[in-house]
mmCIF file of C-alpha atoms and ligand atoms in Angstrom:
data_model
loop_
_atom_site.group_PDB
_atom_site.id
_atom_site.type_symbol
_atom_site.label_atom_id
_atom_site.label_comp_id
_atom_site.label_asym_id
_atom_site.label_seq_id
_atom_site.Cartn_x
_atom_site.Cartn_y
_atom_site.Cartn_z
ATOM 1 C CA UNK R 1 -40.775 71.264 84.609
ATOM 2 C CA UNK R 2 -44.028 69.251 84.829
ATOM 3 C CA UNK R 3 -43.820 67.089 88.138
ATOM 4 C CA UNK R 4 -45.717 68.243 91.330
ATOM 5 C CA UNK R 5 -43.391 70.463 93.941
ATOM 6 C CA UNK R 6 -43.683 71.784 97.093
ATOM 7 C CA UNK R 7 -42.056 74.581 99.272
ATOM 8 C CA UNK R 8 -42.057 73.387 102.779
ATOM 9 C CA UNK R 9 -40.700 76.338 105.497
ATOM 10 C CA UNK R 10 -39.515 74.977 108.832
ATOM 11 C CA UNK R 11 -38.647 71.777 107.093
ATOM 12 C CA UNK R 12 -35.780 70.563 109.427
ATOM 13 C CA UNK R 13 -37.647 69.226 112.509
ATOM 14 C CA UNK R 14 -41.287 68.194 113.887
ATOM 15 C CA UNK R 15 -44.136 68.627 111.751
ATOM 16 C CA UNK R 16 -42.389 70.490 108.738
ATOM 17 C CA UNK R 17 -39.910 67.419 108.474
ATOM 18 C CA UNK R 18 -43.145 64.886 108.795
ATOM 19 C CA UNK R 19 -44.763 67.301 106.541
ATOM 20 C CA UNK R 20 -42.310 66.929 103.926
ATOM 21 C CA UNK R 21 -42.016 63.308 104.411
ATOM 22 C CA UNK R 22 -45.867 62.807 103.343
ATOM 23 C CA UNK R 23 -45.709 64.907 100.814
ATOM 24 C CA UNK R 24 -42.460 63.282 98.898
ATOM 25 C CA UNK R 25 -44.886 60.205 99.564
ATOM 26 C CA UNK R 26 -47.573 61.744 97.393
ATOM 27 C CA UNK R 27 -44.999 62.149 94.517
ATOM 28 C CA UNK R 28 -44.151 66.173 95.123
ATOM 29 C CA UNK R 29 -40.514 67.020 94.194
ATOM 30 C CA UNK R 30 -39.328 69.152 97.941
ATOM 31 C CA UNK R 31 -37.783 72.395 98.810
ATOM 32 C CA UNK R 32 -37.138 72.532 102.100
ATOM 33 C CA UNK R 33 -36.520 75.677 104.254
ATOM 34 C CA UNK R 34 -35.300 76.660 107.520
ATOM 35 C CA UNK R 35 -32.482 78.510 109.046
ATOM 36 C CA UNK R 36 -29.585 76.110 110.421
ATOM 37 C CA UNK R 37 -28.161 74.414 107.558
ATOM 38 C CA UNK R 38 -26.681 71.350 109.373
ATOM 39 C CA UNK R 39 -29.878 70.168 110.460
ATOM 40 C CA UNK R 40 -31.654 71.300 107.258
ATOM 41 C CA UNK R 41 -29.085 69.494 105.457
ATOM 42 C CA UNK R 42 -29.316 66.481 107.248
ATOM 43 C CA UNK R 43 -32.643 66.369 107.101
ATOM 44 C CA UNK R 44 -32.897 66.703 103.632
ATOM 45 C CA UNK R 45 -30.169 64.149 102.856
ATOM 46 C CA UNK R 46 -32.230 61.517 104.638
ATOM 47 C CA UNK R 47 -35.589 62.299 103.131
ATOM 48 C CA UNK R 48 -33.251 61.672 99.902
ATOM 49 C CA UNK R 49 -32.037 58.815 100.411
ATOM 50 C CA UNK R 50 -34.402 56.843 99.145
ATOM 51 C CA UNK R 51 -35.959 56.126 95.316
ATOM 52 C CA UNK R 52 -38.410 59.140 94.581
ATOM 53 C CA UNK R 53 -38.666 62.973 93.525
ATOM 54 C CA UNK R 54 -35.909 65.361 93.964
ATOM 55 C CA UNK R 55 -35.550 67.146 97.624
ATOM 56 C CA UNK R 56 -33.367 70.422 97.496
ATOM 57 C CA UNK R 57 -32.896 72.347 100.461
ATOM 58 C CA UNK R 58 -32.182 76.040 101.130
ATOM 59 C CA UNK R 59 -31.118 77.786 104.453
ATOM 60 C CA UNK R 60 -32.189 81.130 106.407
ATOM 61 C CA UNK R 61 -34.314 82.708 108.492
ATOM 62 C CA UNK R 62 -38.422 83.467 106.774
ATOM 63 C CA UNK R 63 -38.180 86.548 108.981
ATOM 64 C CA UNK R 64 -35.894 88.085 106.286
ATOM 65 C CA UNK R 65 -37.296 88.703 102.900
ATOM 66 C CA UNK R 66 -34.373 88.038 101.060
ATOM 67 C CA UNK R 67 -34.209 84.997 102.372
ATOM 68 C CA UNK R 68 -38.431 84.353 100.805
ATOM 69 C CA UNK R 69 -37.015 86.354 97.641
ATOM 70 C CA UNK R 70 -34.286 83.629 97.259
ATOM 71 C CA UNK R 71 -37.034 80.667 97.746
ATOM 72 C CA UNK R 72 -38.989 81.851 95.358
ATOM 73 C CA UNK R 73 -36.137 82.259 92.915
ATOM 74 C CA UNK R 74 -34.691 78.743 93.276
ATOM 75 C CA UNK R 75 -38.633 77.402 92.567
ATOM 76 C CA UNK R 76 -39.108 79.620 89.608
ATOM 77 C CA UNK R 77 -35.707 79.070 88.271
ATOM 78 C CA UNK R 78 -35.896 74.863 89.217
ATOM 79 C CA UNK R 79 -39.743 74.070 88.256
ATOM 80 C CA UNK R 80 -41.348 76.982 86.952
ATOM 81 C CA UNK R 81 -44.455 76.416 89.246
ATOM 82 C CA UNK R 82 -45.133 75.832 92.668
ATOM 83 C CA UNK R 83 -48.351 72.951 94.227
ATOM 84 C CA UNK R 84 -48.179 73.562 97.384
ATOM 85 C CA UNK R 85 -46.825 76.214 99.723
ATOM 86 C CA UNK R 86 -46.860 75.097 103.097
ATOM 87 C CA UNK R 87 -46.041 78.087 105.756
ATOM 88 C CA UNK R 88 -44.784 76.024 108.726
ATOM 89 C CA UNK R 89 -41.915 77.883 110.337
ATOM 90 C CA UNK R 90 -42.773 78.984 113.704
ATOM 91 C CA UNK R 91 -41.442 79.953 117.195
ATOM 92 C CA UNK R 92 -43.425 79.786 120.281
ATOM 93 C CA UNK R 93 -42.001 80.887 123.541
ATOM 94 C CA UNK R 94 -43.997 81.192 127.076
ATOM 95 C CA UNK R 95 -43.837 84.228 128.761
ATOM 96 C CA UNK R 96 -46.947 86.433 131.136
ATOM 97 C CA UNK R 97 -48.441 88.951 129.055
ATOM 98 C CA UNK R 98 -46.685 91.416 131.463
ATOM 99 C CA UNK R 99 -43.267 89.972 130.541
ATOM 100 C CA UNK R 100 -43.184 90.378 126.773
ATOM 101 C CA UNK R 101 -40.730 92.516 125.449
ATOM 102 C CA UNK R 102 -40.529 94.268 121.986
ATOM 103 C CA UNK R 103 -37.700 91.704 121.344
ATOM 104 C CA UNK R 104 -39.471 88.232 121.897
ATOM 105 C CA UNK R 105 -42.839 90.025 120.097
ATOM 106 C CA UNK R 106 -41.077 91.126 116.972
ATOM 107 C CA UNK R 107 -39.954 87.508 116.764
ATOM 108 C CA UNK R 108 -42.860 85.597 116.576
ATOM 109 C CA UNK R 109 -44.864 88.291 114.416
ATOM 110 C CA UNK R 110 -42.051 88.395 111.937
ATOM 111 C CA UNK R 111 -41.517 84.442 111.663
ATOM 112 C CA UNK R 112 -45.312 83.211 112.593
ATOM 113 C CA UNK R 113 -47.297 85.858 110.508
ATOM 114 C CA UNK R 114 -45.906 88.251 108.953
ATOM 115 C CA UNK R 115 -43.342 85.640 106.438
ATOM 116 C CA UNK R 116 -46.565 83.731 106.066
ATOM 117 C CA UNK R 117 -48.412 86.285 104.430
ATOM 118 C CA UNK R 118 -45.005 87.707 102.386
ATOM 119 C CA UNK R 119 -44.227 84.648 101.146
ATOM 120 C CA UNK R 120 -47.543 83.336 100.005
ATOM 121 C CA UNK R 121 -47.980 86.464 98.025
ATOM 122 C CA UNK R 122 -44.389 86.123 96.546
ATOM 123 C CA UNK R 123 -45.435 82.319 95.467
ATOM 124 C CA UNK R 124 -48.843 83.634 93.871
ATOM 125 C CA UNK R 125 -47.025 83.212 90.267
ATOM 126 C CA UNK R 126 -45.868 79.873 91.327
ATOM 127 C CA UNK R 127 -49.114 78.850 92.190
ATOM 128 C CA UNK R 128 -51.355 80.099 89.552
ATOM 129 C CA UNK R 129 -48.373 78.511 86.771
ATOM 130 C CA UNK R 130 -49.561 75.108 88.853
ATOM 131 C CA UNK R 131 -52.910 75.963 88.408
ATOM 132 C CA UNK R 132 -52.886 76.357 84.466
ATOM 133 C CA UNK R 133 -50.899 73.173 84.205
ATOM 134 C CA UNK R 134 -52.308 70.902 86.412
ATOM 135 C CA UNK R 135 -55.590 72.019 88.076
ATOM 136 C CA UNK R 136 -54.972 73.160 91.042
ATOM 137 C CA UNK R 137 -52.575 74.452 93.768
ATOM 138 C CA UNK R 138 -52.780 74.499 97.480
ATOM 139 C CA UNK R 139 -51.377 76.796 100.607
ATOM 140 C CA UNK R 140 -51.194 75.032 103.763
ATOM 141 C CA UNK R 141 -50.481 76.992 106.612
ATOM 142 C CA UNK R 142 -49.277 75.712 110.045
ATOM 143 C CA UNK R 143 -51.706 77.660 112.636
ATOM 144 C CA UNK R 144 -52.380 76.105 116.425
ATOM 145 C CA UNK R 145 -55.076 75.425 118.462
ATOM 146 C CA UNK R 146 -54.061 78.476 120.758
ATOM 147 C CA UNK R 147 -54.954 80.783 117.780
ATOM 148 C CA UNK R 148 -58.477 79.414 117.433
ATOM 149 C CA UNK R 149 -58.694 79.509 121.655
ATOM 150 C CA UNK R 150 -55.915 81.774 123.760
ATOM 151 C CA UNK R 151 -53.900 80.311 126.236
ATOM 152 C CA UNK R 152 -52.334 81.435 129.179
ATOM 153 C CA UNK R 153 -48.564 82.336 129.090
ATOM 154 C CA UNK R 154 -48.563 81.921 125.424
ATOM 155 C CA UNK R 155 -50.511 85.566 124.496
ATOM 156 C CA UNK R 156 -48.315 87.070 121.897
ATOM 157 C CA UNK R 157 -47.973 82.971 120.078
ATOM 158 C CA UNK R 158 -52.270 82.641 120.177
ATOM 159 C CA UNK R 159 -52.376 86.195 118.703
ATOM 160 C CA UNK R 160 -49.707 85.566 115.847
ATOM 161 C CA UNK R 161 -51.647 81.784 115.199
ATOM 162 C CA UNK R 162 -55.015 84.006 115.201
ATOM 163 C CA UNK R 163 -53.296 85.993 112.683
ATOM 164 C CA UNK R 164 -52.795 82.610 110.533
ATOM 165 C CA UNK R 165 -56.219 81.511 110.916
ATOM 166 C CA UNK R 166 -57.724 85.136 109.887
ATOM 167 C CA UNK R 167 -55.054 85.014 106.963
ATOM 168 C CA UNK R 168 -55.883 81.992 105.500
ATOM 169 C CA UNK R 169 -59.657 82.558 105.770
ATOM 170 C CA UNK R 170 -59.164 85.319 103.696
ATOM 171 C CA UNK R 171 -56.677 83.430 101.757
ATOM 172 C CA UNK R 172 -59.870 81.350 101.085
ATOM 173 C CA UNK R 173 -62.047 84.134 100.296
ATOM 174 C CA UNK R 174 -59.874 85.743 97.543
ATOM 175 C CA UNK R 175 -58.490 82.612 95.829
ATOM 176 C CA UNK R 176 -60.394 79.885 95.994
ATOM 177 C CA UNK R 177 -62.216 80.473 92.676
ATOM 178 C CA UNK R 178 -58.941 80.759 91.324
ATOM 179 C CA UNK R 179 -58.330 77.127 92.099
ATOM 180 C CA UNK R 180 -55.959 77.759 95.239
ATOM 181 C CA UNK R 181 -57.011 76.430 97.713
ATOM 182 C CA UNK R 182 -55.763 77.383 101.416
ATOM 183 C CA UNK R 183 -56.091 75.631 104.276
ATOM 184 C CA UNK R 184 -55.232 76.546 108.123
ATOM 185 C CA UNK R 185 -54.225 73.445 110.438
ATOM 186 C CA UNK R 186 -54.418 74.186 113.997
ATOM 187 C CA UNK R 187 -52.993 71.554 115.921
ATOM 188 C CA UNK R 188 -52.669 70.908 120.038
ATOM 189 C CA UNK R 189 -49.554 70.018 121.523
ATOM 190 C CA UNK R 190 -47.506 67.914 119.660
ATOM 191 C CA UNK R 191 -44.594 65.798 120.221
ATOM 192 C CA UNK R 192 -41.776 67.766 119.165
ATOM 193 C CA UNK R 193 -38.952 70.283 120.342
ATOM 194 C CA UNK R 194 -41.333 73.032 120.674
ATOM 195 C CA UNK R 195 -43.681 70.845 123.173
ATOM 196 C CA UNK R 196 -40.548 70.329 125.801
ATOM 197 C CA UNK R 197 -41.446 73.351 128.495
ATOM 198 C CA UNK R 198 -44.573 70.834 128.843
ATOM 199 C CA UNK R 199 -42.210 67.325 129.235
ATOM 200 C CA UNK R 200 -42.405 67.333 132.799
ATOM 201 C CA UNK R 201 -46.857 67.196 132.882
ATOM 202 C CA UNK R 202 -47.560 65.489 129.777
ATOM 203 C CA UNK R 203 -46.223 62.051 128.592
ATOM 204 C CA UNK R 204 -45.071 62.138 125.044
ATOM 205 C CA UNK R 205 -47.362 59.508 124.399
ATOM 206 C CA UNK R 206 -50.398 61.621 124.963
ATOM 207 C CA UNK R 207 -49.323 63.905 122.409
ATOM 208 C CA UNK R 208 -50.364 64.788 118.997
ATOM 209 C CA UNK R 209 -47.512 63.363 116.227
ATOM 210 C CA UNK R 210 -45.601 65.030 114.030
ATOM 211 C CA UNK R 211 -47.145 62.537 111.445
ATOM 212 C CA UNK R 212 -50.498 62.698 112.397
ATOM 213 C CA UNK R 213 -50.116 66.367 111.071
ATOM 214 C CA UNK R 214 -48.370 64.813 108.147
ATOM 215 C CA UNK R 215 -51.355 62.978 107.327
ATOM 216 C CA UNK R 216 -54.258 65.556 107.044
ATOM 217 C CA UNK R 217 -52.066 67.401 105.379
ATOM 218 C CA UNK R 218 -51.897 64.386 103.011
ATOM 219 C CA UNK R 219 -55.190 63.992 103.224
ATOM 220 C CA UNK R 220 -55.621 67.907 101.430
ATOM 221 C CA UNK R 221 -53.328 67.048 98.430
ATOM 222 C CA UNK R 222 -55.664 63.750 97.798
ATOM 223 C CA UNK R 223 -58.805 66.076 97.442
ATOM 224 C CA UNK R 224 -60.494 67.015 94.146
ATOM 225 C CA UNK R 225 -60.022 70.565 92.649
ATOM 226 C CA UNK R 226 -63.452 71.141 93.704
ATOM 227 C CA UNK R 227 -63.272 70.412 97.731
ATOM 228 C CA UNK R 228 -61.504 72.720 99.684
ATOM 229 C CA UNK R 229 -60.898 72.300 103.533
ATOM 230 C CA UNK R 230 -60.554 75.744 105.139
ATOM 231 C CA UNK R 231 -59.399 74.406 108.451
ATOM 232 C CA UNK R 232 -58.591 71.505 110.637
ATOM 233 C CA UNK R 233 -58.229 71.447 114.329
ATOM 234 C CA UNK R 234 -56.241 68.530 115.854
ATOM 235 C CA UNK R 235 -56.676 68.016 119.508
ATOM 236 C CA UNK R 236 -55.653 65.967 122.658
ATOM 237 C CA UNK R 237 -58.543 64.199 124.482
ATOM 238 C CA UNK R 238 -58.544 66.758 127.163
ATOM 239 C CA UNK R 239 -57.609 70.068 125.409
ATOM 240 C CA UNK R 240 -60.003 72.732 125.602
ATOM 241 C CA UNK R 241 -61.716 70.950 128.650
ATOM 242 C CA UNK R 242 -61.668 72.440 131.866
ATOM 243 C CA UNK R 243 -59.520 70.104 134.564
ATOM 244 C CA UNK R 244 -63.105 69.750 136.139
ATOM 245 C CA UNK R 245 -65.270 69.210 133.003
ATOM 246 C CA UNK R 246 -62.753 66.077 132.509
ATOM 247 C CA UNK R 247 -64.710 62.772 132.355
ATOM 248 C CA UNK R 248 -63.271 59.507 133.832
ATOM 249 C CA UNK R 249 -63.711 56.750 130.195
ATOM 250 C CA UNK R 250 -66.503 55.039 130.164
HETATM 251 N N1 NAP K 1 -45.308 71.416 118.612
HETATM 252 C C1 NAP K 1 -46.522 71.891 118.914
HETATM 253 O O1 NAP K 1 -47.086 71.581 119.988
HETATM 254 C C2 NAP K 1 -47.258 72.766 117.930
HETATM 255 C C3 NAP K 1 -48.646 72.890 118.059
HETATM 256 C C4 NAP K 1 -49.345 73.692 117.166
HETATM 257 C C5 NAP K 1 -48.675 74.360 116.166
HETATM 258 N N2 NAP K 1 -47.320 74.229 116.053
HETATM 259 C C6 NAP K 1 -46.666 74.950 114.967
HETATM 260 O O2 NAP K 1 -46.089 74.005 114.102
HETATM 261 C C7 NAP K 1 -45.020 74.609 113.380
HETATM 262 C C8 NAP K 1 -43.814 73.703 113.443
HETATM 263 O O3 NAP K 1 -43.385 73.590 114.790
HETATM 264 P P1 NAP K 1 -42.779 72.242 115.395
HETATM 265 O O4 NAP K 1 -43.588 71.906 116.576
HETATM 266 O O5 NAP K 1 -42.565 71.237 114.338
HETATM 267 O O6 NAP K 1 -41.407 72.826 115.991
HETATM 268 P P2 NAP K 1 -39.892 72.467 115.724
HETATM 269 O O7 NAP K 1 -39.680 70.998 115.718
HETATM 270 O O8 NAP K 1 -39.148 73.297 116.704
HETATM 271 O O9 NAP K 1 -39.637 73.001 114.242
HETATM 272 C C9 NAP K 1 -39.622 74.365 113.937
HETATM 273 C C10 NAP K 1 -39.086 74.497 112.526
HETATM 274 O O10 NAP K 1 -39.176 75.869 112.153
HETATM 275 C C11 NAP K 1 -37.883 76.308 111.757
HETATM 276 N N3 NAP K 1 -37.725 77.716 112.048
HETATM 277 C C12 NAP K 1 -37.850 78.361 113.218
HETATM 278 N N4 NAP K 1 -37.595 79.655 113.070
HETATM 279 C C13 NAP K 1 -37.298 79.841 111.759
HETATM 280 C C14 NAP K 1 -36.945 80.960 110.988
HETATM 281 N N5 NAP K 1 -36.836 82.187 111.517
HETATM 282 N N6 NAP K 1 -36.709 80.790 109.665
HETATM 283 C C15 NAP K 1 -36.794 79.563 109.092
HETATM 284 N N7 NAP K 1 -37.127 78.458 109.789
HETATM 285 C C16 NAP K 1 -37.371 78.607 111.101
HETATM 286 C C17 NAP K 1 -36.920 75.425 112.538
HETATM 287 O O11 NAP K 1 -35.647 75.399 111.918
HETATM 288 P P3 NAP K 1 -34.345 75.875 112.718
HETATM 289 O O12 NAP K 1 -34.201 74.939 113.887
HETATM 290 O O13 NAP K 1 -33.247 75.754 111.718
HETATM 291 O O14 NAP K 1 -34.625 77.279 113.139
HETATM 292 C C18 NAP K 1 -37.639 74.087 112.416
HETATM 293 O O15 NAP K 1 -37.396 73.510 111.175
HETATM 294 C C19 NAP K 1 -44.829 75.988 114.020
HETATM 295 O O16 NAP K 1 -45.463 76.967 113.228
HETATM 296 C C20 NAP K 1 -45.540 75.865 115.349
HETATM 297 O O17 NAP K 1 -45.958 77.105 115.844
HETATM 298 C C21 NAP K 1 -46.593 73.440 116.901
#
């Protein structure tokens, strides 16, 4: 009941699955969440392969509370205490304002924001138990640079990632002396499934990792109790620029 464990949502793919690849690194025993159980599974199986904490795995969908009920029963029930909580499930979707339908709305508010804020306040226990025992605890949650700046066709995705940002800010406010610390990453595009509707203009070389997510993530579990990073914003040379405030290198 004493080694370091983390609850990693969205866990089967992209960044969650680089996420909890860094994080089994750093010694943190897994459980890994996310709704189709044959790529969960498989996922999991290969992060366990080799020598190194225990990875369990558990399948459904964050946007139903029974589902966050049952995570947070398996961690109380498996290690008594949770270190670090990292909300990373997420849907985007591109669509004109105009276009958005109660359907595709309700998605992304119940799986980007509102499971984010029900299960972090579910894993409170958790996280204060890791507190008295070891320190400190942490909440990472998987924002986007379109919730820190809006982009076009993705409205109702920058207003749920705004949500994450505002959330974890006050996350930050009511916790930190606690010795939880939260942190918001906001990342560009990055090379996974959900980047494909932009394949055909942007070289998958030009974008942001899966691991370079990983690693400030990482980086956060490697800080003392007493530093807390509120936010990080990860970026591609050119994002946020205007096509004519783009500079040829010098
Ligand atoms: N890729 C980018 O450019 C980018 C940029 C900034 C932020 N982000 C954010 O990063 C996070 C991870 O995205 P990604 O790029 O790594 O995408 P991804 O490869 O498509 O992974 C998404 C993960 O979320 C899981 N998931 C989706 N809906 C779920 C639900 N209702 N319940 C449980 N799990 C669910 C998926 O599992 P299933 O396949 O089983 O559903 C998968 O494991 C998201 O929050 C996303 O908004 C992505």
């Amino acid at each position: 009941m004493s080694s370091r464990s983390a609850v990693v949502t969205g866990a089967s793919s992209g960044i969650g699955l680089a996420v909890s690849q860094a994080l089994r690194e750093e010694g943190f025993a897994l459980t890994m969440a996310a709704r189709d159980p044959v790529k969960l599974a498989a996922a999991a199986h290969a992060l366990a392969g080799s020598d190194g904490p225990p990875v369990h795995h558990l399948a459904g969908s964050v946007a139903d509370e029974a589902f966050l009920d049952e995570i947070v029963a398996f961690q109380t029930q498996t290690f008594g205490s949770l270190d670090i909580l990292v909300n990373n499930a997420g849907v985007s979707g591109h669509r004109l304002v105009g276009d958005i339908t109660a359907d595709f709305l309700d998605n992304q508010l119940a799986v980007n924001i509102r499971a984010v804020v029900l299960l972090t306040g579910k894993c409170l226990g958790l996280l204060k138990s890791a507190v008295r025992q070891r320190g400190s605890a942490q909440v990472v949650n998987t924002a986007s640079n379109a919730g820190k700046r809006g982009e076009a066709t993705l409205s109702s995705y920058s207003a749920t990632k705004a949500a994450v940002v505002g959330f974890t800010e006050s996350l930050h406010d009511e916790l930190a002396t606690s010795g939880i610390r939260a942190t918001a990453v906001c990342p560009g595009l990055v090379d996974t499934p959900m980047a494909d509707p932009f394949r055909d203009s942007i070289a998958a070389s030009a974008m942001i990792t899966p691991r370079d997510v990983a690693e400030v993530v990482r980086m956060t579990t490697r800080l003392s109790a007493a530093c807390i990073v509120p936010e990080i914003v990860l970026l591609r040379p050119t994002e946020w620029l205007q096509p004519e405030e783009v500079r040829p290198a010098v």
